[in-house]
Every structure is written in structure tokens, then in C-alpha cells.
Coordinates of C-alpha atoms and ligand atoms in Angstrom, one line a residue:
X16 CA 43.5 -11.0 -45.7
X17 CA 41.4 -8.4 -47.5
X18 CA 39.6 -9.4 -50.7
X19 CA 40.1 -7.3 -53.8
X20 CA 37.3 -5.0 -54.9
X21 CA 36.5 -7.2 -57.8
X22 CA 36.1 -10.3 -55.6
X23 CA 33.8 -8.3 -53.2
X24 CA 31.8 -7.0 -56.1
X25 CA 31.1 -10.6 -57.5
X26 CA 30.6 -11.9 -54.0
X27 CA 28.0 -9.2 -53.2
X28 CA 26.4 -9.5 -56.7
X29 CA 27.0 -13.0 -57.9
X30 CA 26.0 -13.4 -61.6
X31 CA 24.1 -16.4 -62.9
X32 CA 23.5 -18.2 -59.6
X33 CA 21.2 -21.2 -60.0
X34 CA 21.0 -24.4 -61.9
X35 CA 19.6 -26.1 -65.1
X36 CA 18.0 -29.5 -65.3
X37 CA 21.1 -31.8 -65.4
X38 CA 19.2 -34.3 -67.5
X39 CA 18.8 -31.9 -70.4
X40 CA 21.0 -33.1 -73.3
X41 CA 22.0 -29.5 -74.1
X42 CA 23.3 -29.0 -70.5
X43 CA 26.7 -29.9 -69.3
X44 CA 27.3 -30.2 -65.5
X45 CA 30.6 -29.9 -63.7
X46 CA 30.8 -30.7 -60.0
X47 CA 34.2 -30.4 -58.5
X48 CA 35.7 -30.1 -55.0
X49 CA 38.9 -28.5 -53.7
X50 CA 40.9 -31.0 -51.6
X51 CA 42.7 -28.0 -50.0
X52 CA 39.6 -26.7 -48.2
X53 CA 36.6 -29.0 -49.0
X54 CA 34.8 -26.2 -51.0
X55 CA 32.5 -27.5 -53.7
X56 CA 31.6 -25.8 -57.0
X57 CA 28.8 -26.8 -59.4
X58 CA 28.9 -25.1 -62.8
X59 CA 26.6 -25.7 -65.7
X60 CA 26.5 -24.7 -69.3
X61 CA 23.6 -24.7 -71.7
X62 CA 24.8 -25.2 -75.3
X63 CA 23.2 -24.7 -78.7
X64 CA 24.0 -28.1 -80.2
X65 CA 23.9 -26.7 -83.8
X66 CA 26.3 -23.9 -83.3
X67 CA 28.3 -25.2 -80.3
X68 CA 27.8 -21.8 -78.6
X69 CA 27.3 -21.6 -74.9
X70 CA 24.1 -19.7 -74.6
X71 CA 23.8 -19.6 -70.8
X72 CA 25.6 -20.7 -67.7
X73 CA 24.8 -21.1 -64.0
X74 CA 26.7 -21.9 -60.8
X75 CA 26.3 -22.9 -57.2
X76 CA 29.3 -22.7 -55.0
X77 CA 29.6 -23.8 -51.4
X78 CA 32.9 -22.1 -50.7
X79 CA 34.9 -19.0 -49.9
X80 CA 34.5 -15.6 -51.4
X81 CA 37.2 -16.2 -54.0
X82 CA 35.5 -19.4 -55.2
X83 CA 32.2 -17.6 -55.5
X84 CA 33.7 -14.7 -57.4
X85 CA 35.7 -17.1 -59.6
X86 CA 32.6 -19.1 -60.6
X87 CA 30.5 -15.9 -61.0
X88 CA 33.2 -14.5 -63.4
X89 CA 33.5 -17.9 -65.2
X90 CA 29.8 -17.9 -66.0
X91 CA 30.1 -14.4 -67.4
X92 CA 33.1 -15.4 -69.6
X93 CA 31.4 -18.6 -70.8
X94 CA 28.3 -17.0 -72.3
X95 CA 28.7 -16.4 -76.0
X96 CA 31.8 -18.6 -76.3
X97 CA 31.9 -21.8 -78.3
X98 CA 32.7 -25.0 -76.3
X99 CA 36.2 -25.0 -77.9
X100 CA 36.8 -21.4 -76.9
X101 CA 35.7 -22.1 -73.4
X102 CA 38.3 -24.8 -73.1
X103 CA 40.9 -22.0 -73.4
X104 CA 39.8 -20.3 -70.2
X105 CA 42.7 -20.6 -67.8
X106 CA 42.7 -20.2 -64.0
X107 CA 45.5 -17.7 -64.4
X108 CA 43.2 -15.3 -66.3
X109 CA 40.8 -15.5 -63.3
X110 CA 43.6 -14.9 -60.9
X111 CA 44.6 -11.8 -62.9
X112 CA 41.1 -10.5 -63.3
X113 CA 40.2 -10.9 -59.6
X114 CA 43.7 -10.1 -58.2
X115 CA 43.7 -13.3 -56.2
X116 CA 46.6 -13.7 -53.7
X117 CA 48.7 -16.9 -53.9
X118 CA 46.8 -18.6 -51.1
X119 CA 43.6 -18.2 -53.1
X120 CA 44.9 -19.5 -56.5
X121 CA 43.3 -22.9 -55.9
X122 CA 39.9 -21.2 -55.8
X123 CA 40.4 -20.2 -59.5
X124 CA 41.7 -23.7 -60.3
X125 CA 38.3 -25.0 -59.0
X126 CA 36.6 -22.8 -61.5
X127 CA 38.8 -24.0 -64.4
X128 CA 38.2 -27.6 -63.4
X129 CA 34.5 -27.0 -63.2
X130 CA 34.4 -25.5 -66.7
X131 CA 36.3 -28.5 -68.1
X132 CA 34.1 -31.0 -66.2
X133 CA 30.9 -29.3 -67.5
X134 CA 32.2 -29.3 -71.1
X135 CA 33.2 -33.0 -70.8
X136 CA 29.8 -33.9 -69.5
X137 CA 28.1 -32.0 -72.3
X138 CA 30.3 -33.7 -74.9
X139 CA 29.6 -37.1 -73.5
X140 CA 25.9 -36.4 -73.8
X141 CA 26.2 -35.3 -77.4
X142 CA 28.2 -38.4 -78.2
X143 CA 25.3 -40.4 -76.8
X144 CA 22.8 -38.4 -78.9
X145 CA 24.8 -39.0 -82.1
X146 CA 25.1 -42.7 -81.4
X147 CA 21.4 -42.9 -81.0
X148 CA 20.5 -40.6 -83.9
X149 CA 23.1 -40.9 -86.6
X150 CA 23.3 -37.6 -88.6
X151 CA 20.9 -37.6 -91.6
X152 CA 22.6 -38.3 -94.9
X153 CA 22.0 -36.1 -98.0
Ligands
FES210 FE1 39.2 -23.3 -51.0 FE2 38.6 -20.8 -51.8 S1 39.5 -21.4 -50.0 S2 38.0 -22.7 -52.8

């Protein structure tokens, strides 16, 4: 089955490949796997804790072209969004943007799941920071 031009473009020029230090408290890491095919996606966000804005994003995907394109696109969409806005990114938007066929929809689900996992990881870290350093009063 031929890939769409947009999938091929991201596949050939993936944006934001790489990783951040997962121990950094301003970094959220999402690592998810697709049971359908065994592909694995790691997606990370780097957040400004004061503004809640995602300032940078990285991914590493061991998977098909659609999974690579979905995660590349996701990192582009994440940058500049607040964490709350990022939670609104839906796999259906990725399907539409990349013109994914039905058999490749799960690749976009992997990206949505990775975004949500990364945000959850970031928020858990921030909760731990707050528990350790209660906000200054006054
Ligand atoms: Fe499974 Fe694309 S075929 S993630």
C-alpha cells in the first residue's frame, strides 16, 4: 500500500528525533507499544514549569513509516502548546493530516497514547516537586 506524500516527507525528514534526560523534572517521557504490530514509540516533552508551555519535544520510534510520521508530526504540534492544549490532540487529527488508511490508524493512536503518557509522567514529576517544595506563601 503506498504511503501518502506527507507520510513519506516526515519519514524522509523526521523532525525532532532524539531524546532528553528522562530524569529531568521538566521532562515528561511517554513510552508506548502497539499490540497490533509490536512497534514502540518514545515521545518526550520539555515543559516550562512556570508557564506550562511545552518548549521542546523529541521522539524515537521503532516502527513503521506511519508511526514515524505520526510521532514526527506530534512533536511539531506539541511545541508551543500548553500541557492542557496538548491533551486535546487527537489521533483522528493525525490520521487526517497524514491521510492514513484504515489499516494504519493504530499508528496514530500510538502517537496520541505517547503524548498522554508523556504528559502524565511530567505531571507526576511536578506533583512530586510540589510535595517536596510547597509553594512559597506571600
Ligand atoms: Fe504498527 Fe504502524 S504498523 S505502528
